[in-house]
Each structure stands twice: as C-alpha cells, then as structure tokens.
Amino acid sequence: MDIKSIKTDADYHAALNEVETLMTAEPNTPEGEKLDVLVTLIEAYERKHYPPDLPIPLKPSNLEWNRKV
C-alpha cells in the first residue's frame, strides 16, 4: 500500500481521485484498507484546510416570536 500524508492541494486532489477508483473496494481487502486510510487522511486535511462555516448567530430582534404584530 503506497500512501503518503496529504500536505498540499495537489496531494489532496490526487487522494480524491484515488478514492474514486477505490469506491467499489470490498471491506477487509487491501483495496478496502487503502480506501479507509485515504478517507481518514482526506477528512483530516479537510478539517484543517476547509473548516465548516460557523452559523451566523440570530439577533433577538430577528426572531419571529419577538416581532410585534
């Protein structure tokens, strides 16, 4: 199994392409194990480089129940 850490966007996209070729791999096979490792590395890279957007806090004046009718 030839797997290296994902350090650059090029590494990231190469890993995504490799995952695409392994999507039909059976669990507990060398290909399935490689898929598991690559997905874990990709998730770690995404958490670091593409953090989810934080929700915008609502102001009480914007809440429906706070409006005067």
Backbone as a ProteinNet text record, in pm:
[ID]
protein_1_A
[PRIMARY]
MDIKSIKTDADYHAALNEVETLMTAEPNTPEGEKLDVLVTLIEAYERKHYPPDLPIPLKPSNLEWNRKV
[TERTIARY]
86.2	0	90.7	81.3	160.3	75.6	84.7	6	99.8	83.6	162.9	68.9	121	37.7	-4	-113.2	-166.3	-121.6	-32	24.1	-13.5	-48.7	-78.3	-212.8	-261.9	-386.1	-368.6	-248.7	-223	-232.7	-174.8	-185.8	-332.3	-405.7	-547.4	-627.7	-608.4	-683.3	-640.8	-513.9	-468.2	-534	-544.5	-609	-757	-824.4	-965.6	-983.2	-894	-900.9	-879.3	-785.6	-758.8	-879.6	-942.4	-1062	-1171.6	-1185.5	-1288	-1267	-1142.4	-1115.5	-1137	-1134.6	-1146.6	-1286.9	-1381.6	-1514.2	-1586	-1552.8	-1619.7	-1538.4	-1432.9	-1348.3	-1426	-1402.5	-1465.5	-1393.5	-1467.8	-1404.9	-1309.4	-1210.2	-1113.4	-1031.4	-1014.7	-923.5	-815.8	-703.7	-601.6	-657.3	-743.4	-802.5	-897.3	-975	-1065.5	-991.1	-880.5	-797.8	-737.7	-691.6	-635.3	-741.6	-862.3	-973	-996.7	-1001.3	-1022.5	-915.6	-789.6	-678.9	-686.1	-710.6	-718.7	-832.7	-947.1	-1060.9	-1026.4	-958.5	-917.4	-822.2	-725.3	-631.2	-701.5	-794	-868.8	-952.3	-1019.5	-1100.6	-1014.6	-896.6	-806.6	-761.6	-728.1	-685.9	-800.1	-920.3	-1035.3	-1067	-1056.7	-1081.8	-984.1	-860.4	-756.6	-767	-792.1	-785.6	-921	-1027.4	-1161.4	-1258.3	-1234.8	-1324	-1465.7	-1564.7	-1703.3	-1731	-1818.1	-1858.5	-1937.5	-1908.9	-1984	-2118.3	-2222.1	-2352.6	-2352.5	-2431.3	-2444.2	-2543.7	-2501.1	-2593.5	-2713.8	-2828.3	-2950.2	-2958.9	-3004.5	-3029.6	-3173.4	-3198.2	-3336	-3435.7	-3392.8	-3485.6	-3523.2	-3446.7	-3475.2	-3562.5	-3588.1	-3666.1	-3814.9	-3882.9	-4025.7	-4107.8	-4078.7	-4159.4	-4137.9	-4036.2	-4006.1	-4068.2	-4127.1	-4185.4	-4321.7	-4346.4	-4477.2	-4571.4	-4689.2	-4788.5	-4891.5
-116.7	0	122.8	203.4	325.5	445.6	487.1	600.9	698.2	826.9	929.8	1033.8	1114.1	1216.7	1319.5	1388.4	1489.5	1625.1	1689.6	1817.2	1934.3	1907.6	2015	1989.5	2091.7	2073.9	1968.4	1961.2	1858.4	1719	1701.8	1573.3	1540.9	1642.8	1627.1	1579.8	1645.7	1608.3	1471.2	1438.1	1304.6	1198.3	1226.2	1132	1116.7	1227.6	1219.8	1134	1150.4	1068.9	921.5	892.7	753.9	693.3	771.4	724.1	690	772.5	746.5	610.2	572.4	442.6	326.9	355.5	250.2	238.2	316.9	320	185.2	97.5	-33	-141.7	-100.9	-198.8	-267.9	-395.7	-473.8	-448.2	-443.7	-429.9	-546.9	-521.5	-623	-680.2	-601.6	-636.4	-529	-553.1	-447.6	-316.5	-327.6	-207.2	-138.3	-217.4	-162.1	-93.2	-152.5	-91.3	39.6	40.6	162.4	271.5	234.2	329.5	389.8	307	355.2	455.2	422.5	510.2	642.2	634.6	757.5	847.6	789.4	869.5	938.2	868.4	927.8	1044.4	1027.1	1134.7	1253.8	1226.4	1333.4	1411	1340.8	1408	1497.6	1451.2	1531.8	1656.7	1640.7	1754.4	1855.4	1806.6	1895.9	1970.4	1904	1971.3	2086.8	2066.5	2168.2	2280.8	2247.2	2346.3	2398.2	2328.7	2369.6	2357.5	2435.2	2423.2	2465.7	2405.4	2442.1	2586.5	2651.4	2786.8	2781.1	2876.1	2883.4	2949.9	2906	2968	3112.7	3194.5	3334	3339.5	3395.4	3399.8	3489.1	3446.1	3524.3	3632.7	3747.6	3855.3	3839.6	3866.4	3853.3	3933.4	4046.8	4128.7	4061.2	3961.8	3891.7	3768.4	3731.3	3611.2	3638.7	3546.2	3560.8	3586.2	3514.2	3525.6	3658.6	3733.2	3860	3978.1	3951.7	4059.5	4099.7	4226.4	4277.4	4272.8	4221.9	4210.3	4318.4
0	0	0	-104.8	-117.5	-79.1	46	91.9	160.3	127.7	194	252.3	342.1	403.4	298.6	327.3	236.8	289.6	214.5	259.4	169.5	45.8	-49.4	-116.4	-185.7	-261.6	-370.1	-428.6	-530.5	-468.7	-349	-278.1	-248.9	-206.2	-172	-293	-406.4	-526.4	-579	-564.7	-604.7	-516.7	-386.6	-294.7	-328.3	-360.9	-400.1	-525.2	-621.3	-743.5	-712.4	-623.4	-585.5	-514	-426.3	-356.1	-456.5	-558	-659.8	-725.7	-748.7	-811.5	-714.5	-584.8	-483.8	-424	-471.1	-409.2	-409.4	-499.8	-503.7	-433.2	-363.5	-294.8	-182.9	-168.9	-62.3	70.4	181.5	312.9	339.3	420.1	462.7	347.6	242.1	133.6	132.3	67.1	59.8	1.8	-98.3	-157.4	-59.3	12.9	113	225.7	267.9	372.4	322.6	198.1	139.9	134.1	96.4	92.4	230.5	333.1	469.8	511.6	483	522.1	445.7	316	235.9	282.1	311.8	358.5	490.7	579.2	706.5	683.6	594	563.1	498.3	408.9	342.1	443.4	532.9	634.7	722.9	761.3	844	768.3	641.8	559.6	546.1	521.9	506.1	635.2	749.4	877.5	897.2	855	874.6	772	646.8	539.8	492.8	522.5	480.7	597.8	704.5	820	782	846.4	813.9	855.7	781	817.3	947.1	1034	1158.6	1130.9	1197.8	1175.7	1224	1159.2	1199.6	1314.6	1428.3	1541.8	1510.7	1556.6	1538	1643.7	1602.2	1696.9	1745.5	1870.1	1919.4	1836.4	1782	1703.1	1571.6	1529.3	1404.5	1423.4	1543.9	1569.4	1552.6	1490.8	1461.2	1587.6	1694.5	1815.6	1886.4	1845.6	1910.5	1834.9	1719.4	1640.2	1696.1	1688.8	1732.5	1614	1635.1	1527.7	1542.9
[MASK]
+++++++++++++++++++++++++++++++++++++++++++++++++++++++++++++++++++++

